[in-house]
Structure formats: C-alpha cells, structure tokens
Amino acid sequence: MSEFPIESEIAGTVWKIEAASGDKLKEEGVIMILESMKMEIPVLAPEAGEIVKILVAEGDTVREGQELATMSPCV
C-alpha cells in the first residue's frame, strides 16, 4: 500500500486537528484546520483514504510545503 504526504499550502498555526491515525476520510474530508492571518483554512484529503500518521500537534507553527500528515488510498 503506497502512502502519500499531505502538505501545508500556507504558513500558519495548527488550530484544530479533526482526524486521527486510522481514520478513513472521503475525498475532501477535513484533516485539520490551520489559522493564518486570523483566517481558518481547512486541510482537506485530496482523495478518499486512511490517515496513516498526523505529524503535527495543535498549536504548532507550520511553514508552506511542510508535511502535516500521511495518508494511504482506499483500495
């Protein structure tokens, strides 16, 4: 089973983590919410799959392009 990274599209702070390792998400399911410049930006699953690992914690500062989680596709 191949895994793929979920990366941040913006620099900001991890405001809330909505998914955990082992959770199965539909395409565009919310993994976490980032806060940047007082805006809340959801990080969405690019395809249906299972969260393998969350690599950040609530309150962490993240940079653009940073890997936030890994997923594996549904088969």
Short mmCIF file of C-alpha atoms in Angstrom, two decimals:
data_model
loop_
_atom_site.label_atom_id
_atom_site.label_comp_id
_atom_site.label_asym_id
_atom_site.label_seq_id
_atom_site.Cartn_x
_atom_site.Cartn_y
_atom_site.Cartn_z
CA MET A 1 0.00 0.00 0.00
CA SER A 2 1.52 3.34 -1.01
CA GLU A 3 1.40 6.35 1.26
CA PHE A 4 1.31 9.97 0.18
CA PRO A 5 2.05 13.19 2.08
CA ILE A 6 -0.44 15.90 2.99
CA GLU A 7 1.37 19.25 2.87
CA SER A 8 0.50 22.72 4.08
CA GLU A 9 -0.43 25.19 1.35
CA ILE A 10 0.21 28.15 3.68
CA ALA A 11 2.33 29.21 6.64
CA GLY A 12 0.35 29.38 9.86
CA THR A 13 -0.57 27.62 13.08
CA VAL A 14 -2.33 24.29 13.57
CA TRP A 15 -5.60 25.44 15.14
CA LYS A 16 -7.51 22.17 15.38
CA ILE A 17 -6.84 18.56 14.36
CA GLU A 18 -10.03 16.87 13.13
CA ALA A 19 -8.71 13.41 12.15
CA ALA A 20 -6.51 10.81 13.82
CA SER A 21 -4.36 7.90 12.67
CA GLY A 22 -6.58 5.12 11.36
CA ASP A 23 -9.48 7.42 10.44
CA LYS A 24 -10.96 6.82 7.00
CA LEU A 25 -11.89 10.00 5.14
CA LYS A 26 -13.83 10.70 1.98
CA GLU A 27 -12.32 12.92 -0.68
CA GLU A 28 -12.21 16.50 0.70
CA GLY A 29 -12.73 15.29 4.28
CA VAL A 30 -11.23 17.71 6.82
CA ILE A 31 -7.93 16.54 8.30
CA MET A 32 -7.12 19.69 10.28
CA ILE A 33 -7.67 23.42 10.34
CA LEU A 34 -4.83 25.91 10.07
CA GLU A 35 -5.02 29.53 11.22
CA SER A 36 -3.23 32.19 9.23
CA MET A 37 -3.77 35.94 9.47
CA LYS A 38 -6.95 35.37 11.53
CA MET A 39 -8.43 33.11 8.84
CA GLU A 40 -9.24 29.42 9.35
CA ILE A 41 -8.12 27.29 6.41
CA PRO A 42 -9.11 23.60 6.28
CA VAL A 43 -6.59 21.00 5.15
CA LEU A 44 -8.59 18.53 3.06
CA ALA A 45 -7.96 14.96 1.96
CA PRO A 46 -7.10 15.06 -1.76
CA GLU A 47 -8.75 11.65 -2.25
CA ALA A 48 -10.56 9.03 -0.19
CA GLY A 49 -8.18 7.20 2.11
CA GLU A 50 -6.96 6.42 5.59
CA ILE A 51 -4.85 8.66 7.80
CA VAL A 52 -1.58 6.83 8.47
CA LYS A 53 0.04 9.43 10.73
CA ILE A 54 -0.50 13.01 11.90
CA LEU A 55 2.90 14.72 12.03
CA VAL A 56 1.97 17.95 13.85
CA ALA A 57 0.13 18.92 17.04
CA GLU A 58 -2.40 21.64 17.80
CA GLY A 59 -0.57 24.91 18.38
CA ASP A 60 2.40 24.01 16.16
CA THR A 61 3.64 26.62 13.70
CA VAL A 62 3.93 25.25 10.16
CA ARG A 63 5.54 26.56 7.00
CA GLU A 64 4.27 26.40 3.46
CA GLY A 65 5.05 22.99 1.95
CA GLN A 66 5.59 21.31 5.33
CA GLU A 67 4.34 17.73 5.58
CA LEU A 68 1.42 17.64 8.03
CA ALA A 69 0.20 14.05 7.71
CA THR A 70 0.44 10.92 5.60
CA MET A 71 -2.44 9.03 4.03
CA SER A 72 -2.88 5.81 2.14
CA PRO A 73 -5.51 5.49 -0.59
CA CYS A 74 -8.61 3.34 -0.18
CA VAL A 75 -8.42 0.14 -2.19
#
